Coordinates of C-alpha atoms in Angstrom, one line a residue:
M1 CA -15.3 -2.1 34.0
T2 CA -17.0 -0.1 31.2
P3 CA -16.6 -2.1 27.8
P4 CA -14.6 -0.6 25.1
T5 CA -16.4 1.5 22.4
L6 CA -16.5 -0.5 19.1
I7 CA -15.4 1.6 16.1
V8 CA -16.4 0.2 12.8
I9 CA -14.3 1.7 10.1
D10 CA -14.9 2.0 6.4
V11 CA -17.0 -1.2 5.8
Q12 CA -18.3 0.4 2.6
R13 CA -19.2 -1.0 -0.7
A14 CA -16.4 1.0 -2.5
F15 CA -14.1 -1.9 -1.3
E16 CA -15.9 -4.4 -3.4
D17 CA -14.6 -2.8 -6.7
P18 CA -12.1 -5.2 -8.3
A19 CA -9.9 -2.0 -9.0
W20 CA -8.3 -2.5 -5.3
G21 CA -6.8 -5.7 -6.5
E22 CA -6.2 -9.0 -4.3
R23 CA -7.4 -9.0 -0.6
N24 CA -6.6 -10.9 2.2
N25 CA -8.9 -12.2 5.1
P26 CA -12.1 -12.9 2.9
G27 CA -13.9 -13.6 6.3
A28 CA -13.3 -10.2 7.8
E29 CA -16.9 -9.1 7.1
T30 CA -18.2 -12.0 8.8
R31 CA -16.3 -11.3 11.8
I32 CA -16.9 -7.6 11.8
A33 CA -20.6 -8.5 11.8
Q34 CA -19.8 -11.1 14.8
A35 CA -18.3 -8.0 16.6
I36 CA -21.0 -5.9 16.1
E37 CA -23.6 -8.2 17.2
G38 CA -21.5 -9.1 20.3
W39 CA -21.3 -5.5 21.1
R40 CA -25.1 -4.9 20.5
R41 CA -26.0 -8.0 22.6
R42 CA -24.0 -6.7 25.4
G43 CA -25.4 -3.3 25.1
A44 CA -22.0 -2.1 24.5
P45 CA -21.4 1.2 22.6
L46 CA -20.2 1.3 19.0
I47 CA -19.7 3.9 16.5
H48 CA -19.7 3.4 12.7
V49 CA -17.3 5.5 10.5
R50 CA -17.3 5.9 6.8
H51 CA -14.8 7.7 4.4
R52 CA -16.1 10.4 2.0
S53 CA -14.0 11.4 -1.0
A54 CA -12.6 14.9 -0.7
E55 CA -11.8 15.1 -4.3
P56 CA -14.6 15.2 -6.9
G57 CA -14.7 11.8 -8.9
G58 CA -13.2 9.8 -5.8
T59 CA -14.4 6.6 -4.8
F60 CA -16.5 7.2 -1.5
V61 CA -18.8 9.6 -2.8
P62 CA -22.0 10.4 -1.1
G63 CA -25.0 9.4 -2.9
T64 CA -23.5 6.6 -4.8
D65 CA -23.6 2.7 -3.9
A66 CA -19.7 2.8 -3.3
F67 CA -20.5 5.2 -0.2
E68 CA -23.1 2.9 1.4
F69 CA -22.0 0.5 4.3
K70 CA -21.8 -3.2 3.5
R71 CA -24.7 -5.4 4.6
E72 CA -22.7 -6.9 7.5
A73 CA -22.0 -3.5 8.8
Q74 CA -25.2 -1.6 8.4
P75 CA -26.0 0.8 11.4
L76 CA -29.2 0.3 13.2
D77 CA -31.4 3.3 13.9
G78 CA -29.8 5.5 16.8
E79 CA -26.4 4.1 16.4
P80 CA -23.9 6.9 15.8
V81 CA -22.2 7.4 12.3
I82 CA -19.3 9.7 11.9
T83 CA -18.3 10.7 8.2
K84 CA -14.6 11.4 7.9
D85 CA -12.5 12.8 5.0
V86 CA -9.1 11.6 6.0
N87 CA -7.6 8.2 7.0
S88 CA -7.9 8.9 10.9
A89 CA -11.5 8.8 12.4
F90 CA -10.1 11.6 14.8
I91 CA -9.3 14.2 12.3
G92 CA -12.0 16.6 11.3
T93 CA -14.7 14.9 13.4
D94 CA -16.2 14.8 16.8
L95 CA -15.0 11.2 17.6
E96 CA -12.7 12.4 20.4
E97 CA -15.4 14.6 21.8
R98 CA -18.1 11.9 21.8
L99 CA -15.7 9.3 23.6
R100 CA -14.7 11.9 26.2
A101 CA -18.1 13.1 26.8
A102 CA -19.2 9.4 27.6
D103 CA -16.2 8.8 29.7
V104 CA -14.6 6.2 27.5
T105 CA -11.4 5.0 28.3
S106 CA -11.0 2.1 25.9
V107 CA -11.7 1.3 22.1
A108 CA -12.0 -1.6 19.8
I109 CA -11.3 -1.2 16.2
V110 CA -12.6 -3.3 13.2
G111 CA -12.8 -2.5 9.6
L112 CA -11.2 -1.6 6.5
T113 CA -8.3 -1.4 5.7
T114 CA -5.9 -2.5 8.0
D115 CA -2.9 -0.5 7.1
H116 CA -4.7 2.8 6.4
C117 CA -7.7 4.1 8.4
C118 CA -7.7 1.4 10.9
S119 CA -3.9 1.7 11.7
T120 CA -4.1 5.6 11.7
T121 CA -7.1 5.7 14.0
A122 CA -5.5 3.2 16.3
R123 CA -2.2 5.2 16.5
M124 CA -4.2 8.2 17.3
A125 CA -6.5 6.6 19.8
A126 CA -3.2 5.1 21.6
N127 CA -1.7 8.8 21.5
L128 CA -4.8 10.4 22.9
G129 CA -4.6 7.9 25.7
F130 CA -7.3 5.4 24.9
E131 CA -6.8 1.7 25.7
T132 CA -7.0 0.2 22.1
W133 CA -7.8 -3.1 20.9
M134 CA -7.3 -4.3 17.2
L135 CA -9.5 -7.1 16.3
G136 CA -7.1 -8.5 13.7
D137 CA -9.2 -11.1 12.0
A138 CA -12.1 -8.3 11.6
M139 CA -9.8 -6.2 9.2
A140 CA -8.5 -6.6 5.8
T141 CA -6.5 -4.8 3.0
F142 CA -5.2 -5.3 -0.3
D143 CA -2.0 -6.0 -2.2
R144 CA 0.2 -3.1 -2.7
R145 CA 3.1 -2.0 -4.9
A146 CA 6.4 -0.9 -3.3
P147 CA 8.0 2.2 -4.5
D148 CA 10.5 0.0 -6.6
G149 CA 7.3 -1.7 -8.2
E150 CA 7.7 -4.9 -6.3
L151 CA 4.1 -6.5 -5.3
I152 CA 3.8 -6.8 -1.6
G153 CA 0.7 -9.2 -0.9
A154 CA -2.2 -8.2 1.3
D155 CA -1.7 -11.0 3.9
L156 CA 2.0 -9.8 4.5
I157 CA 1.0 -6.1 4.9
H158 CA -1.9 -7.0 7.1
R159 CA 0.5 -9.1 9.4
V160 CA 3.2 -6.6 9.6
E161 CA 0.8 -3.8 10.3
L162 CA -0.7 -5.7 13.2
A163 CA 2.8 -6.6 14.4
S164 CA 3.8 -3.0 14.5
L165 CA 0.9 -1.8 16.5
H166 CA 0.8 -4.9 18.9
D167 CA 2.1 -3.9 22.5
E168 CA 3.0 -0.4 21.6
F169 CA -0.2 1.3 20.2
A170 CA -2.7 -1.5 20.8
E171 CA -3.3 -4.9 21.8
V172 CA -4.3 -7.3 18.7
L173 CA -6.6 -10.0 19.6
S174 CA -9.2 -12.1 17.7
T175 CA -12.8 -11.4 17.5
D176 CA -13.5 -14.3 19.8
A177 CA -11.1 -13.1 22.3
A178 CA -12.5 -9.7 22.5
L179 CA -16.2 -11.0 22.7
S180 CA -15.2 -13.3 25.5
R181 CA -13.5 -10.4 27.4
L182 CA -16.5 -8.4 26.7
E183 CA -18.9 -11.1 28.1
T184 CA -16.8 -11.4 31.4
D185 CA -16.3 -7.7 32.0

């Protein structure tokens, strides 16, 4: 069986800015690094995705420190990097074309943030017919305010998002479980 392509989404320094607020899963980057290393060790394909602000003065501006990948998710020379301008890694990029050209049938997703770019990419991957894994412990998000002003905690948002994806759009599993499957395939 061909291993899933690991899609590493938006693990960028912009998310270190305290303006984002409280975050869940402080160990997400460690798990992301473990997933990347496991895929590399197996010789399995991976693609790095980064977000670029479409508007001037945005957070993810090319040429700034915020635009750069975090240390734990630095691409190696020769590893593909896709730059996107919206939440989905499939919109306005050649991601689907790359996957189809390589006869990829499954993807595994890690990155930031669970409820935005990771979820949007997972939903589109599933809708495009790719078997999709979400490595839930290799993702994180931030507290958000509901329309009525209520503060909703990042951990709750993370868990609800993964629950809504599981068994409909993706299989949610741990990094250890994904790496175990990767090694046995």
